Tab-separated table of C-alpha atoms in Angstrom:
chain	number	residue	atom	x	y	z
C	287	MET	CA	1.478	15.171	12.621
C	288	PHE	CA	-1.215	14.240	14.891
C	289	ASP	CA	-1.489	14.206	18.620
C	290	ALA	CA	2.268	15.456	19.266
C	291	ASN	CA	3.211	14.769	22.847
C	292	PRO	CA	6.926	13.962	23.833
C	293	ASP	CA	5.900	11.500	26.407
C	294	GLN	CA	3.895	9.405	23.821
C	295	PRO	CA	5.383	6.897	22.001
C	296	LYS	CA	6.004	7.992	18.099
C	297	VAL	CA	4.691	6.243	15.143
C	298	LEU	CA	6.283	6.847	12.245
C	299	ILE	CA	4.176	5.982	8.858
C	300	ILE	CA	6.751	5.968	5.631
C	301	TYR	CA	4.642	6.147	2.265
C	302	GLU	CA	5.183	7.311	-1.115
C	303	ARG	CA	2.929	9.122	-3.579
C	304	SER	CA	3.612	6.395	-6.074
C	305	GLY	CA	0.456	5.109	-6.446
C	306	MET	CA	-3.066	5.568	-4.443
C	307	GLY	CA	-2.586	2.505	-2.717
C	308	HIS	CA	0.540	3.497	-0.788
C	309	GLU	CA	-0.832	6.623	0.015
C	310	VAL	CA	-4.370	5.809	0.883
C	311	MET	CA	-2.964	2.901	3.436
C	312	ALA	CA	-0.773	5.270	5.167
C	313	THR	CA	-3.759	7.998	5.336
C	314	ILE	CA	-6.122	5.419	6.923
C	315	LEU	CA	-3.848	4.420	9.666
C	316	ALA	CA	-2.831	7.930	10.688
C	317	GLU	CA	-6.457	9.335	10.491
C	318	GLN	CA	-8.754	6.710	11.238
C	319	ILE	CA	-6.669	3.611	12.919
C	320	LEU	CA	-4.329	5.440	15.180
C	321	PRO	CA	-5.753	8.588	16.462
C	322	ASN	CA	-6.637	8.507	19.993
C	323	ALA	CA	-4.706	5.535	20.868
C	324	GLU	CA	-2.158	7.904	22.971
C	325	VAL	CA	0.519	7.644	20.370
C	326	GLU	CA	2.091	10.431	18.368
C	327	ILE	CA	1.693	9.869	14.876
C	328	VAL	CA	4.154	11.246	12.032
C	329	LYS	CA	3.766	10.728	8.089
C	330	SER	CA	6.839	11.115	6.016
C	331	THR	CA	7.355	9.935	2.282
C	332	ILE	CA	10.837	7.983	1.348
C	333	THR	CA	11.718	11.352	-0.652
C	334	GLU	CA	10.994	13.709	2.345
C	335	LEU	CA	13.596	11.256	4.258
C	336	LEU	CA	16.098	11.645	1.712
C	337	GLN	CA	15.977	15.311	1.361
C	338	ASP	CA	17.691	14.880	-2.186
C	339	PRO	CA	16.474	16.632	-5.204
C	340	PHE	CA	17.427	13.990	-7.460
C	341	SER	CA	15.422	11.443	-5.855
C	342	GLU	CA	12.525	13.531	-5.807
C	343	TRP	CA	12.888	14.092	-9.221
C	344	LEU	CA	13.042	10.365	-10.145
C	345	THR	CA	10.386	9.485	-8.074
C	346	LYS	CA	7.965	12.037	-9.960
C	347	THR	CA	9.126	10.808	-13.111
C	348	TRP	CA	8.486	7.232	-12.676
C	349	VAL	CA	5.220	7.984	-11.023
C	350	ALA	CA	4.185	10.374	-14.024
C	351	ALA	CA	5.501	7.510	-16.479
C	352	TRP	CA	3.650	4.836	-14.464
C	353	ASN	CA	0.267	6.916	-14.924
C	354	PHE	CA	0.844	7.619	-18.378
C	355	PHE	CA	1.221	3.728	-19.085
C	356	MET	CA	-1.858	2.915	-16.946
C	357	ARG	CA	-4.031	5.720	-18.663
C	358	HIS	CA	-3.423	4.301	-22.158
C	359	ASN	CA	-3.573	0.612	-20.793
C	360	TRP	CA	0.190	-0.247	-21.620
C	361	SER	CA	0.414	-2.594	-18.686
C	362	ASN	CA	3.108	-4.558	-20.449
C	363	VAL	CA	5.441	-1.480	-20.788
C	364	ALA	CA	4.848	-0.668	-17.396
C	365	ASP	CA	6.085	-4.104	-16.222
C	366	ALA	CA	8.868	-3.705	-18.468
C	367	LEU	CA	10.420	-0.676	-17.515
C	368	ILE	CA	9.170	-0.077	-13.949
C	369	ASN	CA	8.172	-3.305	-12.020
C	370	TYR	CA	11.040	-5.367	-13.707
C	371	GLY	CA	13.721	-2.973	-15.388
C	372	MET	CA	13.809	-0.615	-12.242
C	373	ARG	CA	13.945	-3.457	-9.995
C	374	LEU	CA	16.472	-5.367	-11.783
C	375	LEU	CA	18.755	-2.426	-12.523
C	376	LEU	CA	18.242	0.361	-10.321
C	377	LEU	CA	16.976	-1.059	-7.097
C	378	PRO	CA	20.390	-2.204	-5.614
C	379	ILE	CA	21.892	1.139	-6.589
C	380	GLY	CA	19.100	2.948	-4.698
C	381	GLU	CA	19.659	0.580	-1.954
C	382	VAL	CA	23.353	1.628	-1.491
C	383	SER	CA	23.131	5.136	-2.245
C	384	ALA	CA	19.828	5.722	0.382
C	385	VAL	CA	20.996	3.935	3.150
C	386	LYS	CA	22.933	6.395	5.092
C	387	ALA	CA	20.493	9.684	4.443
C	388	VAL	CA	17.595	7.249	5.523
C	389	HIS	CA	19.216	6.024	8.874
C	390	GLN	CA	20.277	9.355	9.786
C	391	ALA	CA	16.684	10.923	9.100
C	392	LEU	CA	15.293	7.914	11.290
C	393	ASP	CA	17.614	8.806	13.954
C	394	GLN	CA	16.668	12.272	14.097
C	395	LEU	CA	12.934	11.433	14.117
C	396	ALA	CA	13.466	8.242	16.593
C	397	PRO	CA	10.255	6.723	16.199
C	398	ASP	CA	8.944	3.797	18.649
C	399	ILE	CA	7.107	1.848	15.898
C	400	LEU	CA	7.996	2.121	12.342
C	401	ILE	CA	5.579	1.485	9.721
C	402	CYS	CA	6.148	1.216	5.867
C	403	THR	CA	3.306	1.205	3.307
C	404	ALA	CA	5.802	1.766	0.313
C	405	ASP	CA	7.414	-0.282	-2.235
C	406	THR	CA	11.566	-0.758	-2.375
C	407	ALA	CA	12.174	0.788	1.455
C	408	GLY	CA	11.966	-2.357	3.038
C	409	LYS	CA	15.561	-3.416	3.349
C	410	CYS	CA	16.880	0.142	4.219
C	411	LEU	CA	14.251	0.513	6.880
C	412	GLY	CA	14.393	-2.931	8.336
C	413	SER	CA	18.304	-2.575	9.048
C	414	TRP	CA	17.633	0.637	10.932
C	415	ALA	CA	14.612	-0.832	12.967
C	416	LYS	CA	16.864	-4.170	13.816
C	417	ALA	CA	19.701	-1.866	14.892
C	418	GLN	CA	17.375	0.227	17.248
C	419	GLN	CA	15.526	-2.889	18.330
C	420	ILE	CA	12.062	-1.302	17.568
C	421	PRO	CA	9.241	-3.079	15.875
C	422	PHE	CA	8.994	-2.639	12.028
C	423	PHE	CA	6.076	-3.431	10.191
C	424	LEU	CA	5.504	-4.114	6.138
C	425	ILE	CA	1.778	-3.326	5.328
C	426	ILE	CA	1.703	-5.247	1.863
C	427	THR	CA	-1.029	-2.836	-0.279
C	428	ASP	CA	-1.064	-5.446	-3.135
C	429	LEU	CA	-1.807	-9.220	-3.494
C	430	SER	CA	1.328	-10.008	-5.320
C	431	ILE	CA	4.765	-9.620	-4.158
C	432	PHE	CA	8.088	-8.119	-5.395
C	433	ILE	CA	11.507	-8.972	-3.353
C	434	ASP	CA	11.340	-5.530	-1.971
C	435	LEU	CA	8.508	-6.259	0.164
C	436	VAL	CA	10.285	-9.007	1.815
C	437	SER	CA	11.989	-8.086	4.946
C	438	PRO	CA	13.500	-10.614	7.645
C	439	ASP	CA	13.302	-7.503	9.922
C	440	ALA	CA	9.876	-6.946	9.208
C	441	ILE	CA	6.044	-8.198	10.463
C	442	HIS	CA	4.262	-8.483	6.962
C	443	LEU	CA	0.797	-7.442	7.349
C	444	CYS	CA	-1.290	-9.006	4.570
C	445	TYR	CA	-4.879	-9.080	3.216
C	446	PHE	CA	-5.170	-12.545	2.782
C	447	PRO	CA	-3.151	-15.816	3.346
C	448	GLU	CA	-2.207	-16.145	-0.397
C	449	THR	CA	0.085	-13.131	0.215
C	450	VAL	CA	1.808	-14.932	3.166
C	451	THR	CA	2.276	-17.918	1.199
C	452	ALA	CA	4.108	-15.912	-1.627
C	453	ILE	CA	6.372	-13.936	0.791
C	454	HIS	CA	7.280	-17.002	2.621
C	455	SER	CA	8.667	-18.584	-0.965
C	456	PHE	CA	11.258	-16.264	-1.286
C	457	PRO	CA	15.205	-17.882	-0.093
C	458	LEU	CA	16.609	-15.272	2.166
C	459	THR	CA	20.107	-16.760	1.569
C	460	LEU	CA	20.186	-14.528	-1.825
C	461	THR	CA	22.407	-11.200	-1.569
C	462	TYR	CA	19.403	-8.702	-1.174
C	463	TRP	CA	18.321	-10.270	2.167
C	464	SER	CA	21.459	-11.693	3.446
C	465	SER	CA	23.909	-8.994	3.018
C	466	GLU	CA	23.534	-6.423	5.600
C	467	LEU	CA	23.783	-2.544	4.450
C	468	ASN	CA	23.892	0.274	6.665
C	469	ARG	CA	25.321	3.785	7.026
C	470	SER	CA	28.580	2.208	8.088
C	471	SER	CA	29.313	0.078	5.064
C	472	SER	CA	32.168	0.465	2.889
C	473	LEU	CA	32.313	1.429	-0.580
C	474	PHE	CA	33.480	-2.255	-1.411
C	475	SER	CA	30.997	-3.845	0.489
C	476	LYS	CA	28.332	-1.577	-1.516
C	477	LEU	CA	29.973	-2.492	-4.966
C	478	GLN	CA	29.918	-6.296	-3.690
C	479	PHE	CA	26.340	-5.802	-3.027
C	480	ILE	CA	25.138	-4.540	-6.320
C	481	GLY	CA	27.378	-7.155	-8.045
C	482	ARG	CA	25.880	-10.104	-6.201
C	483	TYR	CA	22.506	-8.699	-6.566
C	484	LEU	CA	23.098	-8.726	-10.450
C	485	HIS	CA	24.537	-11.945	-10.313
C	486	ASP	CA	21.483	-13.224	-8.276
C	487	PHE	CA	18.660	-11.755	-10.033
C	488	VAL	CA	19.709	-10.710	-13.588
C	489	ILE	CA	22.434	-13.327	-14.559
C	490	HIS	CA	20.188	-16.062	-12.793
C	491	TYR	CA	16.939	-14.393	-13.296
C	492	ALA	CA	15.597	-18.050	-14.634
C	493	GLN	CA	16.480	-19.452	-11.077
C	494	ASN	CA	15.616	-16.430	-9.242
C	495	ARG	CA	12.402	-14.653	-10.090
C	496	ILE	CA	11.921	-11.299	-8.183
C	497	TYR	CA	8.204	-11.709	-8.241
C	498	ARG	CA	5.402	-13.978	-6.992
C	499	ASN	CA	1.904	-13.945	-8.095
C	500	ILE	CA	-0.727	-15.906	-5.818
C	501	ASP	CA	-1.708	-18.122	-8.486
C	502	ARG	CA	-0.057	-21.066	-6.693
C	503	ASN	CA	1.052	-22.755	-3.600
C	504	TYR	CA	4.751	-22.081	-3.394
C	505	PRO	CA	6.987	-24.151	-1.235
C	506	SER	CA	7.839	-22.487	2.030
C	507	GLN	CA	11.695	-21.277	1.948
C	508	ASN	CA	11.446	-18.706	5.081
C	509	GLN	CA	9.672	-17.894	7.984
C	510	VAL	CA	9.382	-14.163	8.174
C	511	ALA	CA	6.756	-12.668	10.457
C	512	CYS	CA	3.532	-12.440	8.999
C	513	GLN	CA	-0.171	-11.681	10.089
C	514	VAL	CA	-3.244	-11.557	8.083
C	515	ILE	CA	-5.394	-8.310	8.669
C	516	GLY	CA	-8.417	-9.032	5.922
C	517	PRO	CA	-9.728	-6.297	3.618
C	518	LEU	CA	-8.935	-2.706	4.982
C	519	ARG	CA	-9.975	0.480	3.588
C	520	GLU	CA	-11.524	3.628	4.688
C	521	ALA	CA	-14.634	3.404	7.237
C	522	LYS	CA	-17.172	4.237	4.621
C	523	HIS	CA	-16.412	0.925	2.799
C	524	PHE	CA	-17.398	-0.841	5.996
C	525	THR	CA	-20.928	1.048	6.378
C	526	PRO	CA	-24.265	-1.245	5.407
C	527	ARG	CA	-25.478	-0.242	1.943
C	528	ASN	CA	-29.075	-1.180	0.592
C	529	GLN	CA	-28.943	-1.501	-3.229
C	530	LYS	CA	-32.625	-0.300	-3.986
C	531	THR	CA	-32.250	2.657	-1.544
C	532	LEU	CA	-29.064	3.481	-3.844
C	533	ARG	CA	-30.747	2.934	-6.903
C	534	ARG	CA	-33.570	5.660	-6.306
C	535	GLN	CA	-30.792	8.036	-4.862
C	536	PHE	CA	-29.066	7.754	-8.165
C	537	ASP	CA	-32.008	7.602	-10.271
C	538	LEU	CA	-31.259	4.266	-11.570
C	539	PRO	CA	-33.934	1.901	-13.016
C	540	PRO	CA	-34.891	-0.447	-10.035
C	541	THR	CA	-34.634	-3.810	-12.027
C	542	ALA	CA	-32.172	-2.961	-14.879
C	543	THR	CA	-28.951	-4.587	-15.307
C	544	CYS	CA	-26.590	-1.896	-14.407
C	545	ILE	CA	-22.690	-1.943	-14.571
C	546	LEU	CA	-20.155	0.376	-13.126
C	547	VAL	CA	-16.932	0.650	-15.349
C	548	ILE	CA	-13.897	1.518	-13.171
C	549	SER	CA	-10.153	2.352	-14.194
C	550	GLY	CA	-8.953	3.774	-10.776
C	551	SER	CA	-8.815	7.707	-10.230
C	552	LEU	CA	-7.061	7.892	-13.656
C	553	GLY	CA	-9.652	6.901	-16.065
C	554	GLY	CA	-8.313	6.167	-19.346
C	555	HIS	CA	-8.287	4.000	-22.530
C	556	PHE	CA	-9.571	0.903	-20.541
C	557	CYS	CA	-12.861	2.803	-19.863
C	558	ILE	CA	-13.251	3.745	-23.496
C	559	LYS	CA	-12.557	0.280	-24.749
C	560	SER	CA	-15.176	-1.294	-22.032
C	561	LEU	CA	-17.641	0.937	-23.419
C	562	LYS	CA	-17.332	0.560	-26.772
C	563	ALA	CA	-17.303	-3.653	-26.058
C	564	LEU	CA	-20.441	-3.216	-23.933
C	565	GLN	CA	-22.027	-1.314	-26.670
C	566	GLN	CA	-22.083	-4.369	-28.957
C	567	LEU	CA	-23.255	-6.660	-26.245
C	568	THR	CA	-26.951	-7.428	-25.347
C	569	PHE	CA	-27.853	-7.344	-21.635
C	570	GLY	CA	-31.320	-6.336	-21.567
C	571	ASP	CA	-32.370	-2.637	-20.478
C	572	GLY	CA	-28.860	-2.040	-19.196
C	573	VAL	CA	-27.247	1.038	-17.813
C	574	VAL	CA	-23.427	1.570	-17.866
C	575	ILE	CA	-22.057	3.959	-15.834
C	576	VAL	CA	-18.416	5.121	-16.345
C	577	ALA	CA	-16.114	6.254	-13.462
C	578	CYS	CA	-14.017	8.854	-15.291
C	579	GLY	CA	-12.281	10.234	-12.150
C	580	GLN	CA	-9.988	12.790	-12.890
C	581	ASP	CA	-9.742	12.614	-16.643
C	582	GLN	CA	-11.971	15.195	-17.917
C	583	PRO	CA	-11.156	14.397	-21.861
C	584	LEU	CA	-12.299	10.835	-20.971
C	585	ARG	CA	-15.745	12.335	-19.737
C	586	THR	CA	-16.416	14.151	-22.889
C	587	LYS	CA	-15.710	10.977	-24.729
C	588	VAL	CA	-17.803	9.165	-22.847
C	589	ASP	CA	-20.417	11.710	-23.158
C	590	ARG	CA	-20.219	11.692	-26.897
C	591	LEU	CA	-20.386	7.948	-27.075
C	592	ALA	CA	-23.386	7.876	-25.071
C	593	ALA	CA	-25.291	9.476	-27.630
C	594	GLN	CA	-24.395	6.471	-30.259
C	595	THR	CA	-25.542	3.737	-27.796
C	596	PRO	CA	-29.407	2.989	-28.409
C	597	ASN	CA	-29.344	-0.530	-26.682
C	598	CYS	CA	-28.411	0.942	-23.192
C	599	GLN	CA	-28.275	4.096	-21.023
C	600	VAL	CA	-24.550	5.384	-20.386
C	601	ARG	CA	-24.006	7.790	-17.915
C	602	SER	CA	-20.462	9.581	-16.912
C	603	LEU	CA	-19.257	10.220	-13.570
C	604	GLY	CA	-16.341	12.703	-12.556
C	605	PHE	CA	-14.130	12.354	-9.491
C	606	VAL	CA	-16.580	11.410	-6.626
C	607	ASP	CA	-16.111	10.542	-2.879
C	608	ASN	CA	-19.239	7.961	-2.923
C	609	LEU	CA	-18.005	5.484	-5.578
C	610	HIS	CA	-18.288	3.033	-3.008
C	611	GLU	CA	-22.047	3.641	-3.006
C	612	TRP	CA	-22.246	3.548	-6.703
C	613	MET	CA	-20.399	0.047	-6.341
C	614	SER	CA	-23.217	-1.604	-4.050
C	615	ALA	CA	-25.803	-0.044	-6.589
C	616	VAL	CA	-24.921	-1.925	-9.550
C	617	ASP	CA	-24.740	-5.526	-10.410
C	618	VAL	CA	-21.466	-6.006	-11.824
C	619	VAL	CA	-18.365	-3.848	-11.636
C	620	LEU	CA	-15.983	-4.133	-14.812
C	621	ALA	CA	-12.673	-2.775	-13.770
C	622	ARG	CA	-8.952	-2.648	-14.311
C	623	PRO	CA	-7.318	-4.948	-12.034
C	624	SER	CA	-6.081	-3.537	-8.692
C	625	ALA	CA	-5.818	-4.671	-5.107
C	626	GLY	CA	-7.969	-1.482	-4.081
C	627	VAL	CA	-10.697	-2.076	-6.377
C	628	LEU	CA	-10.791	-5.726	-5.526
C	629	LEU	CA	-11.240	-4.626	-1.896
C	630	GLU	CA	-13.850	-2.088	-2.340
C	631	ALA	CA	-15.761	-4.335	-4.649
C	632	LEU	CA	-15.800	-7.126	-1.831
C	633	LEU	CA	-16.867	-4.620	0.894
C	634	ALA	CA	-19.629	-3.480	-1.579
C	635	ARG	CA	-20.726	-7.066	-2.237
C	636	THR	CA	-20.657	-6.748	-5.809
C	637	PRO	CA	-19.126	-9.055	-8.342
C	638	LEU	CA	-16.081	-8.141	-10.384
C	639	LEU	CA	-15.654	-8.618	-14.090
C	640	LEU	CA	-12.122	-8.356	-14.638
C	641	PRO	CA	-9.480	-8.655	-17.872
C	642	ASN	CA	-6.980	-11.562	-17.472
C	643	HIS	CA	-4.322	-9.119	-18.613
C	644	ALA	CA	-2.748	-6.740	-15.787
C	645	ALA	CA	0.220	-5.214	-14.697
C	646	ALA	CA	2.403	-7.414	-12.441
C	647	ASN	CA	1.638	-5.735	-9.016
C	648	ASP	CA	-2.232	-5.955	-10.042
C	649	ARG	CA	-1.921	-9.691	-11.122
C	650	GLY	CA	-2.914	-10.852	-7.905
C	651	ALA	CA	-6.361	-9.167	-7.971
C	652	VAL	CA	-7.180	-11.505	-11.060
C	653	SER	CA	-5.687	-14.727	-9.466
C	654	PHE	CA	-7.918	-13.935	-6.131
C	655	VAL	CA	-11.191	-13.253	-8.179
C	656	GLU	CA	-10.628	-16.570	-10.032
C	657	ASN	CA	-9.520	-18.866	-7.047
C	658	HIS	CA	-12.368	-17.584	-4.988
C	659	GLN	CA	-14.786	-17.283	-7.545
C	660	LEU	CA	-15.640	-13.582	-6.539
C	661	GLY	CA	-16.490	-12.793	-10.352
C	662	GLU	CA	-15.099	-13.576	-13.874
C	663	CYS	CA	-12.149	-12.847	-15.684
C	664	PHE	CA	-12.143	-12.463	-19.465
C	665	ARG	CA	-9.257	-13.308	-22.117
C	666	ASN	CA	-10.296	-10.850	-24.510
C	667	TRP	CA	-13.219	-8.457	-25.696
C	668	GLN	CA	-14.723	-11.505	-27.352
C	669	ASP	CA	-14.856	-13.523	-24.212
C	670	LEU	CA	-16.558	-10.474	-22.213
C	671	GLN	CA	-20.148	-11.462	-23.445
C	672	LEU	CA	-20.041	-14.911	-22.130
C	673	LYS	CA	-18.674	-13.860	-18.791
C	674	LEU	CA	-20.778	-11.265	-18.082
C	675	ASP	CA	-23.754	-13.500	-18.945
C	676	ARG	CA	-22.618	-15.823	-16.471
C	677	LEU	CA	-22.304	-13.096	-13.771
C	678	LEU	CA	-25.625	-11.868	-14.157
C	679	ASN	CA	-27.006	-15.386	-14.562
C	680	GLU	CA	-25.696	-16.662	-11.242
C	681	LYS	CA	-24.928	-13.230	-9.304
C	682	ALA	CA	-26.564	-14.957	-6.108
C	683	HIS	CA	-23.834	-17.591	-6.258
C	684	TYR	CA	-21.426	-14.940	-6.339
C	685	GLN	CA	-22.544	-12.962	-3.768
C	686	ARG	CA	-22.439	-15.940	-1.786
C	687	ARG	CA	-18.749	-16.818	-2.432
C	688	ILE	CA	-18.164	-13.082	-1.374
C	689	ASP	CA	-20.093	-13.372	1.932
C	690	ALA	CA	-18.173	-16.660	2.733
C	691	LEU	CA	-14.923	-15.084	2.131
C	692	LEU	CA	-15.653	-11.960	4.314
C	693	LYS	CA	-16.774	-14.116	7.570
C	694	ASN	CA	-13.300	-14.907	8.187
C	695	TYR	CA	-12.411	-11.064	8.573
C	696	PRO	CA	-13.820	-8.222	10.698
C	697	SER	CA	-17.137	-7.365	9.635
C	698	THR	CA	-17.015	-3.487	10.690
C	699	PHE	CA	-14.310	-0.780	10.573
C	700	GLU	CA	-14.561	-0.389	14.027
C	701	ALA	CA	-13.696	-4.241	14.784
C	702	GLN	CA	-11.122	-3.750	11.872
C	703	ARG	CA	-9.602	-0.853	13.739
C	704	ILE	CA	-9.201	-2.436	17.039
C	705	HIS	CA	-7.585	-5.652	15.292
C	706	LEU	CA	-4.971	-3.487	13.983
C	707	ARG	CA	-4.361	-1.328	16.925
C	708	GLN	CA	-3.696	-4.335	18.792
C	709	ILE	CA	-1.309	-5.953	16.243
C	710	LEU	CA	0.711	-2.622	16.143
C	711	LEU	CA	0.585	-1.443	19.818
C	712	ASN	CA	1.107	-4.767	21.287
C	713	SER	CA	4.202	-4.514	19.676
C	714	LEU	CA	5.648	-2.074	21.881
C	715	ARG	CA	5.265	-4.484	24.990
C	716	ARG	CA	7.477	-7.180	23.598
């Protein structure tokens, strides 16, 4: 909690420790956007609201499973079991079982503005906000969308217009949105909700998909409130950076081709596969920097492989707080797709090289890079050489595309802070 004062409006930020993006966004809001705005700021996870040991265990279990799948680059398994399986079968049960406890917890906290950066909570939070007639914001931390991130009772804050198009493509006449759940819902109405949900999205899955990528222009089927805010990361990502200065600072050759390999803070098999693929390629007097995050065994493997790489220099990084500077120091960022790495590479003005294959929630990053020509996406490791050569030969073109995109949005963190504050706090005056 920050700036506690009973006379100030209370802003409650709901997040979950289910992915770096959700918690990072909640922290940015609480520590960099809203302080000194004459509001009381409270952060809470969904499991803290529920105060239920089983819910806490379930969250920790699926987060651990997700991290395991991502570390091993098993995005298909993560999609089948978590992105789709849990939403198709467990989401409706979670909605009916959590609504009473969540609404009672919100009664006690009594916020004046409700903000959510997490998945799966939009329906439950939205129904409470609607009943209390307070502003409710869903901050979408990915580019692609699942049904639980769409609420007729929320204002959706999205990085880019493509996500708004995806949100507007869902038919809100389906049970998930048209059937209201609250603390007084009867057992019959809850069972009816579950049955109709399974009818809509499991039996008629082909007609009613629970997911939208941003790779097409969908016909609009609703007009829920949305606002585009542009790239938002911590303030350090908006600071001007000079590549020559950073290369001297990091002891990188001033004219060599430098590639940074990233797989999020988890590290994992993606980094090893990428490094081995790069070892087979020719890109001059190159330097490959592998960001290993918290994966110490990965760093040991990278250091071992470095001794077997005569055609380029290989360096490993542990968990560092200046990865944004490394992104500006290199020519290309080769990364496992995610919204976070996309935003950070954009703000670093560095082209991205991404595999086409990604988990559903990260697939929007691939589509966005392709649609806006912000880098290249490769189909397989054999395709990597062609796409890398194109990136290096036409680097200026990709940087111009990045600059053209960023011109549409606030160019400094202060401007972004003012913009977002206005959106959030002006809602109190309606």
